[in-house]
Coordinates of C-alpha atoms in Angstrom, one line a residue:
Chain A
X21 CA 120.5 90.3 -27.2
X22 CA 118.9 92.7 -29.6
X23 CA 121.4 94.8 -31.6
X24 CA 118.8 97.5 -32.2
X25 CA 119.8 101.0 -31.1
X26 CA 117.0 103.3 -30.0
X27 CA 117.6 106.7 -31.7
X28 CA 118.0 109.7 -29.5
X29 CA 115.0 112.0 -29.1
X30 CA 116.4 114.7 -31.4
X31 CA 117.2 112.2 -34.1
X32 CA 113.7 110.7 -33.8
X33 CA 112.1 114.2 -33.9
X34 CA 114.0 115.1 -37.0
X35 CA 113.0 111.9 -38.7
X36 CA 109.3 112.5 -37.7
X37 CA 109.5 116.0 -39.2
X38 CA 111.0 114.6 -42.4
X39 CA 108.4 111.8 -42.7
X40 CA 105.4 114.1 -42.1
X41 CA 107.0 116.7 -44.3
X42 CA 107.0 114.3 -47.2
X43 CA 103.2 113.9 -46.6
X44 CA 102.1 117.4 -45.7
X45 CA 104.7 119.7 -47.2
X46 CA 106.7 122.2 -45.2
X47 CA 104.2 122.7 -42.3
X48 CA 105.7 119.9 -40.1
X49 CA 109.2 121.2 -40.8
X50 CA 108.5 124.6 -39.3
X51 CA 106.0 123.6 -36.5
X52 CA 107.2 123.8 -32.9
X53 CA 107.7 120.5 -31.3
X54 CA 105.0 121.2 -28.7
X55 CA 102.7 123.2 -31.0
X56 CA 99.5 121.3 -31.7
X57 CA 99.5 120.1 -35.3
X58 CA 96.0 121.3 -35.6
X59 CA 97.3 124.7 -35.0
X60 CA 100.4 124.4 -37.2
X61 CA 98.6 122.9 -40.1
X62 CA 95.1 124.2 -39.5
X63 CA 92.2 122.1 -40.8
X64 CA 94.5 120.2 -43.0
X65 CA 95.4 118.1 -40.0
X66 CA 92.0 116.4 -39.7
X67 CA 91.3 112.9 -38.6
X68 CA 92.2 111.4 -41.9
X69 CA 95.5 113.3 -42.1
X70 CA 96.2 112.0 -38.6
X71 CA 95.6 108.5 -39.8
X72 CA 97.9 109.1 -42.8
X73 CA 100.6 110.3 -40.4
X74 CA 100.1 107.1 -38.3
X75 CA 100.6 105.0 -41.5
X76 CA 103.7 107.0 -42.6
X77 CA 105.3 106.8 -39.1
X78 CA 104.6 103.1 -38.9
X79 CA 106.4 102.5 -42.2
X80 CA 109.3 104.8 -41.4
X81 CA 110.1 103.3 -38.0
X82 CA 108.9 99.7 -38.5
X83 CA 106.3 99.9 -35.7
X84 CA 102.6 99.2 -35.6
X85 CA 100.1 101.5 -33.8
X86 CA 97.4 99.6 -31.9
X87 CA 94.3 101.8 -32.0
X88 CA 92.8 99.9 -29.1
X89 CA 95.7 100.1 -26.7
X90 CA 97.0 103.6 -27.7
X91 CA 95.3 106.9 -27.6
X92 CA 96.2 108.0 -31.1
X93 CA 94.4 111.3 -30.8
X94 CA 96.8 112.2 -27.9
X95 CA 100.0 110.6 -29.2
X96 CA 99.7 112.2 -32.6
X97 CA 98.7 115.7 -31.5
X98 CA 102.2 117.2 -31.5
X99 CA 105.6 116.4 -33.0
X100 CA 107.1 115.8 -29.5
X101 CA 104.4 113.3 -28.6
X102 CA 104.8 111.5 -31.9
X103 CA 108.6 111.3 -31.4
X104 CA 108.2 110.1 -27.7
X105 CA 105.6 107.6 -28.8
X106 CA 107.9 106.2 -31.5
X107 CA 110.8 105.9 -29.0
X108 CA 108.5 104.2 -26.5
X109 CA 107.5 101.6 -29.1
X110 CA 111.0 101.0 -30.2
X111 CA 112.1 100.5 -26.6
X112 CA 109.2 98.1 -26.0
X113 CA 110.2 96.1 -29.1
X114 CA 113.8 96.0 -28.0
X115 CA 112.8 94.6 -24.6
X116 CA 110.7 92.0 -26.2
X117 CA 113.4 91.0 -28.6
X118 CA 115.9 90.7 -25.7
X119 CA 113.5 88.4 -23.9
X120 CA 113.1 86.1 -26.9
Chain B
X25 CA 69.8 126.0 -65.0
X26 CA 70.7 125.2 -61.5
X27 CA 71.5 121.5 -61.5
X28 CA 70.0 121.0 -58.1
X29 CA 66.5 122.3 -59.0
X30 CA 64.2 119.8 -60.5
X31 CA 61.8 120.5 -63.4
X32 CA 59.9 117.4 -62.6
X33 CA 58.0 116.8 -59.4
X34 CA 60.0 114.6 -57.1
X35 CA 58.2 111.3 -56.4
X36 CA 57.2 111.0 -52.8
X37 CA 60.0 109.5 -50.7
X38 CA 62.6 109.7 -53.5
X39 CA 66.0 110.2 -51.9
X40 CA 68.6 112.6 -53.3
X41 CA 72.4 111.9 -53.6
X42 CA 74.8 114.5 -54.8
X43 CA 77.9 114.2 -56.9
X44 CA 80.4 116.8 -57.9
X45 CA 79.7 116.1 -61.5
X46 CA 82.2 116.0 -64.3
X47 CA 82.2 119.8 -64.7
X48 CA 82.6 120.5 -61.0
X49 CA 79.1 121.7 -60.6
X50 CA 77.0 119.7 -58.2
X51 CA 74.6 117.2 -59.7
X52 CA 71.7 115.7 -57.8
X53 CA 70.5 112.1 -58.4
X54 CA 67.3 110.7 -57.2
X55 CA 66.6 107.1 -56.1
X56 CA 63.4 105.5 -55.2
X57 CA 63.0 103.6 -51.9
X58 CA 62.3 100.5 -54.1
X59 CA 65.7 100.9 -55.8
X60 CA 67.5 101.2 -52.4
X61 CA 65.6 98.2 -51.1
X62 CA 66.4 96.2 -54.2
X63 CA 70.1 96.9 -53.9
X64 CA 70.2 96.0 -50.3
X65 CA 68.4 92.7 -50.9
X66 CA 70.5 91.9 -53.9
X67 CA 73.7 92.4 -52.0
X68 CA 72.5 90.5 -48.9
X69 CA 71.5 87.6 -51.1
X70 CA 74.7 87.5 -53.2
X71 CA 77.5 89.0 -51.2
X72 CA 76.8 89.7 -47.5
X73 CA 74.6 86.9 -46.2
X74 CA 72.5 87.2 -43.1
X75 CA 74.0 89.4 -40.3
X76 CA 72.7 90.5 -37.0
X77 CA 74.4 93.9 -36.7
X78 CA 76.0 96.5 -38.8
X79 CA 79.1 98.5 -37.9
X80 CA 79.2 101.4 -40.3
X81 CA 82.3 103.6 -41.0
X82 CA 80.7 105.3 -44.0
X83 CA 78.7 108.5 -43.8
X84 CA 75.0 108.0 -44.6
X85 CA 74.9 111.0 -46.9
X86 CA 76.6 109.0 -49.6
X87 CA 74.8 106.1 -51.3
X88 CA 77.1 103.4 -50.0
X89 CA 76.8 104.5 -46.3
X90 CA 73.0 105.0 -46.7
X91 CA 72.4 101.6 -48.2
X92 CA 74.3 99.5 -45.6
X93 CA 74.3 101.8 -42.6
X94 CA 70.7 102.9 -42.8
X95 CA 68.6 100.9 -45.3
X96 CA 69.9 97.4 -44.5
X97 CA 69.5 97.8 -40.7
X98 CA 66.0 99.2 -41.2
X99 CA 65.0 96.5 -43.6
X100 CA 66.3 93.6 -41.5
X101 CA 65.4 95.1 -38.1
X102 CA 69.0 94.8 -36.9
X103 CA 71.1 97.1 -34.7
X104 CA 73.6 99.5 -36.2
X105 CA 76.7 100.9 -34.6
X106 CA 77.7 104.2 -36.3
X107 CA 81.4 105.0 -36.2
X108 CA 81.9 107.1 -39.3
X109 CA 82.1 110.4 -37.5
X110 CA 85.4 109.6 -35.9
X111 CA 87.8 107.4 -38.0
X112 CA 90.5 107.6 -35.3
X113 CA 88.4 105.9 -32.6
X114 CA 87.9 102.2 -33.1
X115 CA 84.3 101.1 -33.4
X116 CA 82.5 98.9 -30.9
X117 CA 79.9 96.2 -31.4
X118 CA 78.0 93.4 -29.7
X119 CA 80.0 90.2 -29.2
X120 CA 78.6 87.0 -30.5
X121 CA 76.5 88.4 -33.3
X122 CA 77.3 88.1 -37.0
X123 CA 78.4 91.5 -38.2
X124 CA 78.7 93.5 -41.4
X125 CA 81.4 96.2 -41.4
X126 CA 80.8 99.0 -43.9
X127 CA 84.2 100.4 -44.9
X128 CA 85.8 103.2 -46.8
X129 CA 89.5 103.3 -47.7
X130 CA 90.3 105.1 -44.5
X131 CA 88.4 102.7 -42.3
X132 CA 91.0 99.9 -42.4
X133 CA 93.8 101.7 -40.5
X134 CA 92.0 101.5 -37.2
X135 CA 90.0 98.4 -38.0
X136 CA 93.2 96.2 -38.3
X137 CA 93.8 96.8 -34.6
X138 CA 90.5 95.1 -34.0
X139 CA 91.4 91.8 -35.7
X140 CA 91.4 89.7 -32.5
X141 CA 87.9 91.0 -31.7
X142 CA 86.6 90.4 -35.2
X143 CA 88.0 86.9 -35.1
X144 CA 85.8 86.2 -32.1
X145 CA 82.6 86.9 -34.1
X146 CA 80.7 83.9 -35.3
X147 CA 80.8 85.5 -38.8
X148 CA 81.9 88.8 -40.2
X149 CA 81.8 90.4 -43.6
X150 CA 83.5 93.7 -44.5
X151 CA 82.2 95.6 -47.5
X152 CA 84.6 98.1 -49.1
X153 CA 83.6 100.9 -51.5
X154 CA 84.3 104.5 -52.6
X155 CA 87.9 104.1 -53.6
X156 CA 90.7 101.6 -53.9
X157 CA 91.6 99.2 -51.1
X158 CA 94.8 100.0 -49.2
X159 CA 97.7 97.9 -47.8
X160 CA 95.9 98.1 -44.4
X161 CA 92.9 96.3 -46.0
X162 CA 95.1 93.3 -47.0
X163 CA 96.8 93.4 -43.6
X164 CA 93.5 92.8 -41.8
X165 CA 92.4 90.2 -44.4
X166 CA 95.6 88.4 -43.9
X167 CA 95.4 88.6 -40.1
X168 CA 91.9 87.0 -40.2
X169 CA 92.8 84.2 -42.6
X170 CA 91.2 81.0 -41.3
X171 CA 88.5 82.8 -39.4
X172 CA 84.9 83.2 -40.6
X173 CA 85.6 86.6 -42.2
X174 CA 85.2 87.8 -45.7
X175 CA 86.1 91.1 -47.2
X176 CA 84.3 92.1 -50.4
X177 CA 84.9 95.1 -52.6
X178 CA 82.0 96.9 -54.5
X179 CA 82.5 98.7 -57.8
X180 CA 79.9 101.3 -58.6
X181 CA 78.9 105.0 -58.5
X182 CA 76.2 107.3 -57.2
X183 CA 74.6 107.2 -60.7
X184 CA 74.6 103.4 -61.1
X185 CA 74.6 102.0 -57.6
X186 CA 76.7 98.8 -57.1
X187 CA 77.7 97.3 -60.5
X188 CA 80.2 94.5 -59.6
X189 CA 81.9 92.9 -56.7
X190 CA 84.9 90.8 -55.9
X191 CA 86.5 89.2 -52.9
X192 CA 89.5 91.0 -51.4
X193 CA 92.6 88.8 -51.2
X194 CA 95.3 89.2 -48.5
X195 CA 97.9 89.3 -51.3
X196 CA 97.6 92.0 -53.9
X197 CA 99.0 89.6 -56.5
X198 CA 95.9 87.4 -56.0
X199 CA 93.6 90.2 -57.1
X200 CA 90.5 88.8 -58.8
X201 CA 88.5 90.3 -61.7
X202 CA 85.3 92.1 -61.0
X203 CA 82.1 90.1 -61.5
X204 CA 78.9 91.9 -62.5
X205 CA 76.0 91.8 -60.1
X206 CA 73.1 89.6 -61.3
X207 CA 70.8 92.5 -62.3
X208 CA 73.5 94.5 -64.2
X209 CA 74.1 94.3 -67.9
X210 CA 77.3 95.5 -69.5
X211 CA 78.7 95.1 -73.0
X212 CA 81.8 93.0 -72.3
X213 CA 82.7 91.3 -75.6
X214 CA 85.2 88.4 -75.8
X215 CA 88.1 90.5 -77.1
X216 CA 90.0 92.0 -74.1
X217 CA 90.3 95.5 -75.5
X218 CA 90.0 98.4 -73.1
X219 CA 86.7 100.2 -73.1
X220 CA 84.6 102.6 -71.1
X221 CA 82.3 100.6 -68.9
X222 CA 78.6 101.2 -69.9
X223 CA 76.0 99.6 -67.7
X224 CA 72.2 99.2 -67.4
X225 CA 70.2 97.9 -64.5
X226 CA 66.9 98.7 -62.7
X227 CA 68.9 100.6 -60.2
X228 CA 70.2 103.5 -62.3
X229 CA 69.4 106.8 -60.6
X230 CA 67.3 109.6 -62.1
X231 CA 69.2 112.8 -62.8
X232 CA 67.6 115.9 -61.4
X233 CA 65.4 117.5 -64.0
X234 CA 65.0 114.3 -66.0
X235 CA 61.8 112.3 -66.2
X236 CA 63.3 108.9 -65.7
X237 CA 66.6 107.2 -65.2
X238 CA 68.7 106.7 -68.3
X239 CA 68.5 103.4 -70.2
X240 CA 72.2 102.9 -69.7
X241 CA 75.1 104.9 -68.2
X242 CA 78.6 105.2 -69.3
X243 CA 80.9 105.3 -66.3
X244 CA 84.2 107.2 -66.0
X245 CA 86.1 103.9 -65.8
X246 CA 88.2 102.1 -68.3
X247 CA 87.9 98.3 -68.0
X248 CA 89.1 95.2 -69.9
X249 CA 86.8 92.3 -70.3
X250 CA 88.0 89.2 -68.4
X251 CA 85.6 86.4 -69.1
X252 CA 81.9 85.8 -68.8
X253 CA 80.4 88.9 -67.0
X254 CA 83.8 89.8 -65.6
X255 CA 86.3 92.6 -66.1
X256 CA 89.5 94.1 -64.8
X257 CA 89.8 97.8 -63.9
X258 CA 92.4 99.6 -66.1
X259 CA 92.0 103.2 -64.9
X260 CA 89.9 106.3 -65.0
X261 CA 89.0 107.7 -68.4
X262 CA 89.3 111.2 -67.1
X263 CA 91.4 113.0 -64.4
X264 CA 88.8 112.3 -61.9
X265 CA 90.0 110.8 -58.6
X266 CA 88.2 109.9 -55.4
X267 CA 89.6 111.3 -52.2
X268 CA 88.0 109.0 -49.6
X269 CA 84.8 108.8 -51.7
X270 CA 84.7 112.5 -52.7
X271 CA 85.1 113.1 -56.4
X272 CA 87.8 115.4 -57.4
X273 CA 88.5 116.4 -61.0
X274 CA 92.2 117.4 -61.2
X275 CA 91.7 119.3 -64.4
X276 CA 89.0 121.4 -62.7
X277 CA 91.3 122.0 -59.7
X278 CA 94.0 123.3 -62.0
X279 CA 91.5 125.6 -63.8
X280 CA 90.2 126.9 -60.5
X281 CA 93.7 127.6 -59.1
X282 CA 94.7 129.3 -62.3
X283 CA 91.7 131.6 -62.2
X284 CA 92.0 132.4 -58.5
X285 CA 95.8 132.8 -58.4
X286 CA 96.9 134.4 -61.6
X287 CA 100.7 134.1 -62.0
X288 CA 100.9 130.8 -60.2
X289 CA 101.6 127.9 -62.5
X290 CA 100.1 124.8 -61.0
X291 CA 99.7 121.1 -61.9
X292 CA 97.9 118.4 -60.0
X293 CA 99.6 115.0 -59.7
X294 CA 97.5 112.0 -58.5
X295 CA 99.2 110.0 -55.8
X296 CA 98.3 106.7 -54.1
X297 CA 97.3 107.4 -50.5
X298 CA 97.6 104.7 -47.8
X299 CA 94.6 106.0 -46.0
X300 CA 92.3 107.7 -48.5
X301 CA 93.2 105.4 -51.4
X302 CA 93.7 108.2 -53.8
X303 CA 94.8 111.8 -53.3
X304 CA 96.7 114.5 -55.2
X305 CA 99.7 116.8 -54.8
X306 CA 99.7 120.3 -56.1
X307 CA 103.1 121.2 -57.7
X308 CA 103.4 124.9 -58.4
X309 CA 105.8 127.5 -59.7
X310 CA 105.6 131.1 -58.6
X311 CA 108.0 133.1 -60.8
X312 CA 107.1 136.3 -59.1
X313 CA 107.9 134.9 -55.7
X314 CA 105.0 136.6 -54.1
X315 CA 103.4 133.6 -52.4
X316 CA 104.8 131.4 -49.7
X317 CA 103.3 128.2 -48.4
X318 CA 101.7 130.0 -45.4
X319 CA 99.8 132.4 -47.6
X320 CA 99.0 129.8 -50.3
X321 CA 97.0 127.4 -48.1
X322 CA 94.3 129.9 -47.1
X323 CA 94.0 131.1 -50.7
X324 CA 93.7 127.5 -52.0
X325 CA 91.1 126.7 -49.4
X326 CA 89.0 129.7 -50.4
X327 CA 89.4 129.0 -54.2
X328 CA 88.6 125.3 -54.0
X329 CA 85.6 125.5 -51.6
X330 CA 84.3 122.0 -51.0
X331 CA 86.7 120.3 -53.3
X332 CA 89.3 118.3 -51.4
X333 CA 92.5 120.3 -50.8
X334 CA 95.7 118.8 -52.1
X335 CA 97.5 116.4 -49.7
X336 CA 100.7 118.4 -50.1
X337 CA 102.0 121.5 -51.8
X338 CA 105.4 121.4 -53.6
X339 CA 107.1 124.4 -55.1
X340 CA 109.4 124.0 -58.0
X341 CA 111.3 126.7 -59.9
X342 CA 109.2 126.1 -63.0
X343 CA 106.7 123.6 -64.4
X344 CA 108.3 121.8 -67.3
X345 CA 106.0 121.9 -70.4
X346 CA 106.0 120.5 -73.9
X347 CA 106.1 122.8 -77.0
X348 CA 102.3 122.7 -76.9
X349 CA 102.1 123.7 -73.2
X350 CA 101.2 120.4 -71.8
X351 CA 102.9 119.8 -68.5
X352 CA 105.6 117.1 -68.5
X353 CA 104.3 115.3 -65.4
X354 CA 106.9 112.5 -65.6
X355 CA 109.5 115.2 -64.8
X356 CA 107.6 116.1 -61.7
X357 CA 107.0 112.8 -60.1
X358 CA 110.1 112.7 -57.8
X359 CA 109.0 114.8 -54.8
X360 CA 112.1 114.5 -52.7
X361 CA 114.5 115.3 -55.5
X362 CA 112.5 118.2 -56.9
X363 CA 111.8 119.7 -53.5
X364 CA 115.5 119.6 -52.8
X365 CA 116.2 121.3 -56.0
X366 CA 113.7 124.0 -55.0
X367 CA 115.5 124.4 -51.8
X368 CA 112.7 123.3 -49.5

């Protein structure tokens, strides 16, 4: 059995804010969880910034985003979607580890 | 004189490429079709080999993207799949046809998800330029170990074209020295002392307003000779960085910010960037307390114009400086600790 604990949504969201804040300054810290990041951060949240966020989130949570299977543009559009995406990936990984 | 207006008639079909220049003013460089063709043929012969399609993730307005995303397909009569407009969406290509991938630092994040599809190609080569490779580059190279896939990094500039190349290893510890391309000459003596790289070749560009290309060109890179026609890259001779291929002079950014926002004390710190290769952080002190982050970003955007904006903005109570006024950047390189001190 896997001993991994999936963090609660609020904990995940808080960590996402922290990780993105290290990258983009205080914008992600004050953004609403459903506010589009393009609105909260303006044109600073362009395609390259989204890629950088993907990279940071991967490192922080130990997951890997599959650009073919996942709709990155959708999943990384708001803080809530990022947090839900991360939790989904962690849950999938836990299921796979339990099967192994 | 406006640097983009030429005193000399432009030769028919000469193609312009712009750089930000070392002073921040735009500079235009002209290349002849013969030079572009020579560079493509040289790199096909020495680095790329024969391919049947090109997947380009580099914009054609820059020399690298133009050479391999436009000139090479035209010269060889092969199809090109342009994917540079949207780095988040993975590119597509025709299965079963040897392919060249034209990559910038940011290209590798999405490309690594395509490793299984690349592995199915009979042969694939990825060319990387316009900034340092990233951990994602090595991740893809490692995933394709044992498959007919090679990743090659080009060293060069808009002024010089490609100067040297090297294979990209999956492990950063296996990094190879750069090897000069066959038509490039550089003074690389036996003693391994650091030096500015000065090169000559038939592919140097002609600066706008000049009659001919220079006989040689001193690049903004410090290198150390590493054997016959080889060198290692030591660093940049100036505070110039490349943000996904766009030049950015950090000294110039500081001057611009100081002029546009008097009272704000700001210092640029270069940072490694997992997607763009290089980037910078703006650390600033606002003793008057009149500017918050919300108001600073629009002001910075207006002041810096086309220069890449900082990746992040960090406020500190003050910028530590030496007795001569030089910023003590080593005291500013711990973002989390300093930000906490600043109460952010």
